XYZ file of C-alpha atoms in Angstrom:
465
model
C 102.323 125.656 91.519
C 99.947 128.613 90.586
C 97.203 127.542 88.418
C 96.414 130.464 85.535
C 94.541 130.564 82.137
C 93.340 132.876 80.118
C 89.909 134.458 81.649
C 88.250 135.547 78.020
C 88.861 131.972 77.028
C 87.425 130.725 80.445
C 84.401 132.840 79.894
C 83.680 131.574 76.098
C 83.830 128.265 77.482
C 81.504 128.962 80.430
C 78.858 130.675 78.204
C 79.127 127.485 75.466
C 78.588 124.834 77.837
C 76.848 125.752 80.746
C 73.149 126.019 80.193
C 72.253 126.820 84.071
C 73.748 130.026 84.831
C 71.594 132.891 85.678
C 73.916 135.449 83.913
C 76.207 134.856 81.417
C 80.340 136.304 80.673
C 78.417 138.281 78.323
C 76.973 140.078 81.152
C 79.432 141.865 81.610
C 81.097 142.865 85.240
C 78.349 143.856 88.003
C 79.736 146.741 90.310
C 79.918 145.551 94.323
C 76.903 147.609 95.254
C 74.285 145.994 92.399
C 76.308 142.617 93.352
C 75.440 142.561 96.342
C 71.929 143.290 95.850
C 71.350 139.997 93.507
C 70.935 136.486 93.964
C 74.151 134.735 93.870
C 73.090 131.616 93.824
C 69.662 129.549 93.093
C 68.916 125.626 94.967
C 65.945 124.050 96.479
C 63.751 126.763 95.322
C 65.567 129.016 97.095
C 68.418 131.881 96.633
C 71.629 133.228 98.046
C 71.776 136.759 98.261
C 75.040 138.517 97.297
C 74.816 140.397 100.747
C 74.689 137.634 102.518
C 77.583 135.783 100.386
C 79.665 139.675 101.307
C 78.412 138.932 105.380
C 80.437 135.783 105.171
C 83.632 136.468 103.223
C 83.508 139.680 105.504
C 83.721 137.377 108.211
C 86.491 134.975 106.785
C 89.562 134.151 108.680
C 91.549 134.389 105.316
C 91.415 136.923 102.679
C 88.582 136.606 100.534
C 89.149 135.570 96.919
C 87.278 133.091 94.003
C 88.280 130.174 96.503
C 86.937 131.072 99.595
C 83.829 132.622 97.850
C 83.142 129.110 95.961
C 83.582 127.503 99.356
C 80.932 129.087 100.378
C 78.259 128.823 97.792
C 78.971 125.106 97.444
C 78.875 124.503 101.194
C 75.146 126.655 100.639
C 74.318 124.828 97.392
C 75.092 121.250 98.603
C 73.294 122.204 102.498
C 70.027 123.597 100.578
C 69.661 120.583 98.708
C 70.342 118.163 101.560
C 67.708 119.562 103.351
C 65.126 119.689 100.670
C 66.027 115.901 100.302
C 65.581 114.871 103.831
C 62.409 117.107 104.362
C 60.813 115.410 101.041
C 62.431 111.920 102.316
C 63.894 111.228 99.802
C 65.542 107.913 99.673
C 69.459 108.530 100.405
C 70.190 105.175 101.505
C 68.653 103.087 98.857
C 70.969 100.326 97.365
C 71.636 102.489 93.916
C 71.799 105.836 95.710
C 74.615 104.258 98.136
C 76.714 102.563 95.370
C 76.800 105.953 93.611
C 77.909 107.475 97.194
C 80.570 105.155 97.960
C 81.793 104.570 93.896
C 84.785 106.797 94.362
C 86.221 105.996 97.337
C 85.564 101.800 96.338
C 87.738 102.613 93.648
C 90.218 103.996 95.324
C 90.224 101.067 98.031
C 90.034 98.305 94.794
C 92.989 99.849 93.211
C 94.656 99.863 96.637
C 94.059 96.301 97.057
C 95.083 95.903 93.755
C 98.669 97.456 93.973
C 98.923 95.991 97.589
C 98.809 92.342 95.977
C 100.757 93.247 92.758
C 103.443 94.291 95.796
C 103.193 90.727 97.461
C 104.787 89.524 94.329
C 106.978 92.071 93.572
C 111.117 90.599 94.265
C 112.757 91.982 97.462
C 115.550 94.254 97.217
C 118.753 93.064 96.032
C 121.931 94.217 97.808
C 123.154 95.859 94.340
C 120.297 97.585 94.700
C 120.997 98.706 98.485
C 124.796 99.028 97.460
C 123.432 101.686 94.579
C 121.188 103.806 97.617
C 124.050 103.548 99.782
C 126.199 104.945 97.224
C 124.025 107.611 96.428
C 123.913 109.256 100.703
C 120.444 110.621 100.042
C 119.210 108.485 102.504
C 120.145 108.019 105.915
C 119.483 105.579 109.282
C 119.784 107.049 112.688
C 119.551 105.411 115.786
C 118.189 107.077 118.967
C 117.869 107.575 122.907
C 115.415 109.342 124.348
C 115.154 110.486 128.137
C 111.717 112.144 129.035
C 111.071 114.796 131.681
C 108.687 113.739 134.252
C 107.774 117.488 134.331
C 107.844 120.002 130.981
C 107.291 122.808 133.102
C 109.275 122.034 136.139
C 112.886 123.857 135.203
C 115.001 121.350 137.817
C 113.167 118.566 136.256
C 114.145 119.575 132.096
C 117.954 120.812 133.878
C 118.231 117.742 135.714
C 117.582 115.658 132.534
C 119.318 117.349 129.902
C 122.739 116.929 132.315
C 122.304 113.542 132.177
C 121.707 113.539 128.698
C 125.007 115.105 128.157
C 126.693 113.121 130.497
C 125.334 109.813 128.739
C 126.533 111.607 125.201
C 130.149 112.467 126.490
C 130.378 108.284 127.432
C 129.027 107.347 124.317
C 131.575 109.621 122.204
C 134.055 108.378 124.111
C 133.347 105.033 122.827
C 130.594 103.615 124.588
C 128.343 101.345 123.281
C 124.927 103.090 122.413
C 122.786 99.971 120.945
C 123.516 98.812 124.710
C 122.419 102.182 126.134
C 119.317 102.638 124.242
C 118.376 98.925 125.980
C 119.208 100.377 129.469
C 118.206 104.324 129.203
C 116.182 104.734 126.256
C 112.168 105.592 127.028
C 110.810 105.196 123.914
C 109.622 101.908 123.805
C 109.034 101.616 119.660
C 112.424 102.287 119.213
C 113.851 100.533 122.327
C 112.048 97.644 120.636
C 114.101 98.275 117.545
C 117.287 98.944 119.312
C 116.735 102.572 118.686
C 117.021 102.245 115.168
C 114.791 104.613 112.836
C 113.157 104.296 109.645
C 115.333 105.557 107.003
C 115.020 109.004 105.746
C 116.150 111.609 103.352
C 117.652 114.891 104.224
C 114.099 116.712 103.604
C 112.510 114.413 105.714
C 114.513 115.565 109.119
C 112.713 118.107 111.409
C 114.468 121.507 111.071
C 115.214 121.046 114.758
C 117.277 118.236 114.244
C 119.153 118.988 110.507
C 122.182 119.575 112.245
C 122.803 115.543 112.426
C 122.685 115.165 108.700
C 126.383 116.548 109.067
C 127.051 113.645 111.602
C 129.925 111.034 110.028
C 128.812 106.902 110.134
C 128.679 105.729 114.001
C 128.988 109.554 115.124
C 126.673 110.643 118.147
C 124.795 113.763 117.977
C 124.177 116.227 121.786
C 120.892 116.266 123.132
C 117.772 117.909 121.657
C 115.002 119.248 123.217
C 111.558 117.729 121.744
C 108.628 116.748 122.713
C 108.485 115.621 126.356
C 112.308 115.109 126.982
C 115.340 115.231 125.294
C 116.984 112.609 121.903
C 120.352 111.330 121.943
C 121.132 110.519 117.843
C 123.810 108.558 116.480
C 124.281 107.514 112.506
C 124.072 104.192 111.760
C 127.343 102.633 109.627
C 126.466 101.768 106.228
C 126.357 97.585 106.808
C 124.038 98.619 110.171
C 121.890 100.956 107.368
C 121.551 98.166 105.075
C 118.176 96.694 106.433
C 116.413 100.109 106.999
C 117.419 101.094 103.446
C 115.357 98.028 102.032
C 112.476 98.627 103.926
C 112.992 102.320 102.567
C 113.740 101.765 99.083
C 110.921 98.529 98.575
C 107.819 100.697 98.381
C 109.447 103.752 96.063
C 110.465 100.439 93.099
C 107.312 99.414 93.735
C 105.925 102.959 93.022
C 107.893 103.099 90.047
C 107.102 99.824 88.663
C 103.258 100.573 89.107
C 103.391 103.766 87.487
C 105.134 102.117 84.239
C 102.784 99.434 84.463
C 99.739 101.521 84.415
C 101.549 103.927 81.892
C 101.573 100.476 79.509
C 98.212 99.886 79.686
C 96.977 103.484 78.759
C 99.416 103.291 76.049
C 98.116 100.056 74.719
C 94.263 101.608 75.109
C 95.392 104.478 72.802
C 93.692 107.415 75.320
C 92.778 110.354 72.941
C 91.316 113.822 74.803
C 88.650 115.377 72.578
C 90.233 119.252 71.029
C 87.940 121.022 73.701
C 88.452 118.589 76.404
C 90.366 121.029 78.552
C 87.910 124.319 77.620
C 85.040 122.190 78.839
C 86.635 121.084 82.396
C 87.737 124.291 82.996
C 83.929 125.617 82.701
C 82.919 122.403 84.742
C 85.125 123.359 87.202
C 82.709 126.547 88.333
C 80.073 126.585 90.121
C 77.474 125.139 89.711
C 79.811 122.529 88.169
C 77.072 121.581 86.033
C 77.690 118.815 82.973
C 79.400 119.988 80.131
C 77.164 119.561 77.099
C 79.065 117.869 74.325
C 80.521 113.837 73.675
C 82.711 112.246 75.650
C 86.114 114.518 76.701
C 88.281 111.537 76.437
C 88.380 108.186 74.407
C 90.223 105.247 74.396
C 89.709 101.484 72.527
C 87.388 100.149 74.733
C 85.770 103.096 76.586
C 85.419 106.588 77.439
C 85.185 109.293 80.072
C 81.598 111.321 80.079
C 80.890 114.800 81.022
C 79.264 113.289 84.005
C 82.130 111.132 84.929
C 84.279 113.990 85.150
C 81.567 116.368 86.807
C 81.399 114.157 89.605
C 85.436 113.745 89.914
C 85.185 117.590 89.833
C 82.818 117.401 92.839
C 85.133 115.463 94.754
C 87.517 117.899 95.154
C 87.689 120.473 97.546
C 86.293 123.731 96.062
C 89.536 126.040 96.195
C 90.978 123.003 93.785
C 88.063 123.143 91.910
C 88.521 127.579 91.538
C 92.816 126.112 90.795
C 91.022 123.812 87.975
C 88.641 126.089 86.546
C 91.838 128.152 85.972
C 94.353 126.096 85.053
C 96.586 126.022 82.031
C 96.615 122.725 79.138
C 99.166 120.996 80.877
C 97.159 121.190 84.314
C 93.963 120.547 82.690
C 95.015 117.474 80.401
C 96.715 115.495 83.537
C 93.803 115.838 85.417
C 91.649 114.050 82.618
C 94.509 111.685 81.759
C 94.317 110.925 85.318
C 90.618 110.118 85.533
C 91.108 107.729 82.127
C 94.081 105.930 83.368
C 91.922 104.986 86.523
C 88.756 103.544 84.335
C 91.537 101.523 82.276
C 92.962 100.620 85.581
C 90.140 99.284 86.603
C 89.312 96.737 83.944
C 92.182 94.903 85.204
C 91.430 95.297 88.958
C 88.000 93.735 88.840
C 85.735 92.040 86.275
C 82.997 93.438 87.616
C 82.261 97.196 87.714
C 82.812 98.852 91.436
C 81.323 98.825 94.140
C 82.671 95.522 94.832
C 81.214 93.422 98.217
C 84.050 94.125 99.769
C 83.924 97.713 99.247
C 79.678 97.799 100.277
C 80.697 96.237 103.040
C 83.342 98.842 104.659
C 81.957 101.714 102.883
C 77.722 101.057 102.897
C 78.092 101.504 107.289
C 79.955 104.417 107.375
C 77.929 106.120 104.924
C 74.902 105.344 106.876
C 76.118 106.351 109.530
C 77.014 109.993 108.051
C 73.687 110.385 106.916
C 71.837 109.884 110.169
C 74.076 112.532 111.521
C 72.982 114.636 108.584
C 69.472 113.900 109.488
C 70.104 115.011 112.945
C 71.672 118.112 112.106
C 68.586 118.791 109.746
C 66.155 118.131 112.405
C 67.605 120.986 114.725
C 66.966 123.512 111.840
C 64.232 125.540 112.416
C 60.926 124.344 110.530
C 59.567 126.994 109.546
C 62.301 128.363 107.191
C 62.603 126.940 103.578
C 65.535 124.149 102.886
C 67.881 127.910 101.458
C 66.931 129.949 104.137
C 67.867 127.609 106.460
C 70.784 126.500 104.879
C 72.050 130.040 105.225
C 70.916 129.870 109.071
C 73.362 126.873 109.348
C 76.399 128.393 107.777
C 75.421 131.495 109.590
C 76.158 129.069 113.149
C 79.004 127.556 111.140
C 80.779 130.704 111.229
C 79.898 131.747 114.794
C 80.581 128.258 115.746
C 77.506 127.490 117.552
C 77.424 124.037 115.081
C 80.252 122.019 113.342
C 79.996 122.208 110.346
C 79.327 118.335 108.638
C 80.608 118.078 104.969
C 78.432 115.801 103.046
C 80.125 112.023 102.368
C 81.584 110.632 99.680
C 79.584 111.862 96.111
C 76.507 112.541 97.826
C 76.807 116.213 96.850
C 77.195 115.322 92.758
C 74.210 112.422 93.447
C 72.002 115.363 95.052
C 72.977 117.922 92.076
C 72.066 115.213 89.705
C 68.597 115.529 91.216
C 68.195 119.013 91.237
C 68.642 122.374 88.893
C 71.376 124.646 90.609
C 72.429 128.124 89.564
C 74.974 130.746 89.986
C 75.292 133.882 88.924
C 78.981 134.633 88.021
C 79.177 138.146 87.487
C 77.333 138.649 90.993
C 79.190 136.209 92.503
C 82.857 137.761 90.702
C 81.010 141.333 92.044
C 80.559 140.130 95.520
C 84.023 138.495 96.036
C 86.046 141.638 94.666
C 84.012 144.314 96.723
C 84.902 142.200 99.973
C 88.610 142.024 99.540
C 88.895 145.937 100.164
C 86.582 145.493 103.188
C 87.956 143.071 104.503
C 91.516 144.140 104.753
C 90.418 147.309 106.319
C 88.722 145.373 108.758
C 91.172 143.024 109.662
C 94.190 145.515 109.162
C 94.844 145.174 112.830
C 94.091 141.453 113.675
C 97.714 139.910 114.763
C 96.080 136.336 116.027
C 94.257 135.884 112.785
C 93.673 131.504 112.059
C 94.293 130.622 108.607
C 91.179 128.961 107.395
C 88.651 128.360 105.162
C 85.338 128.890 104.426
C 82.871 125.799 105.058
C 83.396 123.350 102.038
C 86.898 123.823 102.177
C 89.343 122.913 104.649
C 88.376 123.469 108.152
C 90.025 126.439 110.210
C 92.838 125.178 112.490
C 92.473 124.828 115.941
């Protein structure tokens, strides 16, 4: 779904709560040319230039637009002041710095753990239950046989196995007993353990290579298809051989349901109520530099409330094109996404008694956060000295892009602990500037690139392989 708002209201919002912005909306737009001749971007005592910002988007493996520009001056922002940190040695690793790391993700395992439990206790599946799926034929079981070629590129070797795949399938239309021939041909020895039988699934949920055996009656057997390393043999299971698979199907979607009613209840009973420029105010957080909205809490409830800062660092979490979607994104879009963060903090009163980090969760989490920072501290290390924490943050994305280093995203809410710490600027009309002069560019550039990877810039989603 698109994400859209209204830019003028956007902008009022920016230049009301965001008190760290070099220029303001009320700048007005800055042509490509003086864009790209300003600082984009301000951290560690150090800048961005917009040409450099137009170097990178120029070199993009995906049109360059508000997303894939953001990506890049967070991935600068949050590099710039990871160096300055480690350089200064500052303490990352402390017992308060790694609890505020880790919070998010410990939430997310506690409420896991939570739900996991509350499914423990949940009843199993009744047959009227089954009898109502059954009735329904949105969901299927399929059993299989598969025969692998000892050779994918040897053409005998594929010809000689797909005839006896079609000689197998012509005995077991004739009437042949297939849970017996999966135990004697079939090579696939998770299914063969399960007498070829596969989880349930519903029509969407079949490869397109294989949606012609949706159309196959109960107990029917499908012809060979070609995939992966050999060839599968298909039949549909009868509706009293579906029954099991349609349990183990249908347990974890009641249990979904159930959950979702039962945290539903509990915000209902905690009376949530979003403050009238709640959704104004995450939209502006949403931009870089995501800074704290000024302002009270943007939701209540009995009991509690969720603060600018709570919400800045859930905004940090996400990956920046979601943050450009948010920063755009209409009421509706806007008020689940804070609904979303309240139902979790009212969530968790019931989880645990004490506020997260739990032991458990310091215990899985503290390690591998650790761990990620002395690769961080590596990766600093190989920087050149002699350049300032932004110069050489540019230097790294520069060897991001010509992939002479990977590039290492920082863990968990390191990013949002290391903003906390630190005043970071952007300069949206330079930035808005630099990102529409590049499209042009770019497309004239790439107009006749035909192997092209779909990507994104560091600090989003990494390019494919």
């Amino acid at each position: 779904m698109r994400l859209s708002a209204s830019w003028a209201r956007s902008c009022a919002a920016l230049v009301a709560t965001s008190t760290f912005l070099l220029t303001g909306c009320g700048g007005g737009a800055v042509a490509p040319e003086k864009a790209r001749g300003q600082a984009v971007a301000e951290a560690a005592g150090g800048t961005l230039s917009g040409a450099t910002l137009d170097q990178w988007l120029l070199k993009s493996s995906v049109p360059p637009d508000k997303a894939v520009g953001s990506g890049f001056v967070s991935a600068w922002i949050n590099t710039a002041l990871l160096i300055d940190a480690i350089r200064r040695n500052v303490q990352l690793d402390d017992a308060a710095t790694t609890d505020s790391v880790i919070m998010a993700d410990a939430v997310r395992g506690m409420v896991a753990q939570f739900l996991a439990a509350r499914f423990t206790q949940r009843p199993p599946v009744t047959e009227r239950q089954t009898d109502s799926l059954l009735a329904r034929d949105q969901v299927r079981v399929f059993q299989q046989i598969v025969l692998y070629v000892r050779s994918g590129t040897d053409t005998e070797a594929i010809r000689k196995t797909y005839g006896t795949a079609k000689g197998l399938v012509a005995k077991l239309q004739a009437g042949g007993d297939f849970t017996a021939a999966v135990k004697q041909f079939s090579e696939d020895t998770a299914t063969r353990a399960q007498n070829g039988y596969l989880p349930a699934l519903a029509e969407a949920d079949v490869p397109q290579r294989l949606t012609p055996i949706w159309n196959l009656l109960p107990g029917a057997v499908s012809p060979p298809f070609a995939g992966g390393a050999g060839f599968h043999i298909l039949r549909r299971a009868t509706r009293d051989e579906s029954r099991s698979a349609l349990k183990t199907w249908l347990a974890p979607r009641l249990a979904q349901r159930a959950d979702s009613l039962f945290i539903d209840s509990l915000a209902r009973a905690h009376d949530i109520v979003i403050a009238p420029d709640a959704r104004l105010r995450v939209r502006a957080m949403a931009l870089e530099p995501v800074t704290v909205s000024e302002g009270g809490p943007l939701v209540t409830w009995k009991g509690g409330s969720l603060s600018p800062a709570s919400v800045r660092e859930a905004t940090l979490m996400l990956m920046p094109a979601e943050r450009v979607a948010l920063s755009d994104a209409s009421d509706t879009v806007a008020t689940q996404f804070l609904l979303g963060l309240s139902r979790r903090d009212i969530l968790m009163l019931v989880v645990s008694k004490d506020p997260p980090p739990n032991a458990d969760a310091r215990a899985a989490l503290g390690p591998k956060y650790r761990q990620s920072l002395d690769s961080l501290r590596a990766a600093v290390k190989r920087l050149p000295a002699d350049l300032s924490a932004a110069d050489a943050a540019t230097r790294y994305i520069d060897s991001v892009l010509a992939r002479r280093a990977p590039f290492l995203p920082l863990p968990g809410a390191l990013a949002s602990v290391l903003r906390a710490r630190s005043t970071v600027k952007v300069n949206r009309p330079a930035f808005d500037g630099v990102v529409r002069g590049a499209g042009p560019r770019w497309q004239e550039a790439h107009k006749n690139d035909s192997t092209a990877k779909p990507g994104a810039p560091p600090g989003g989603k990494p390019p494919a392989k």
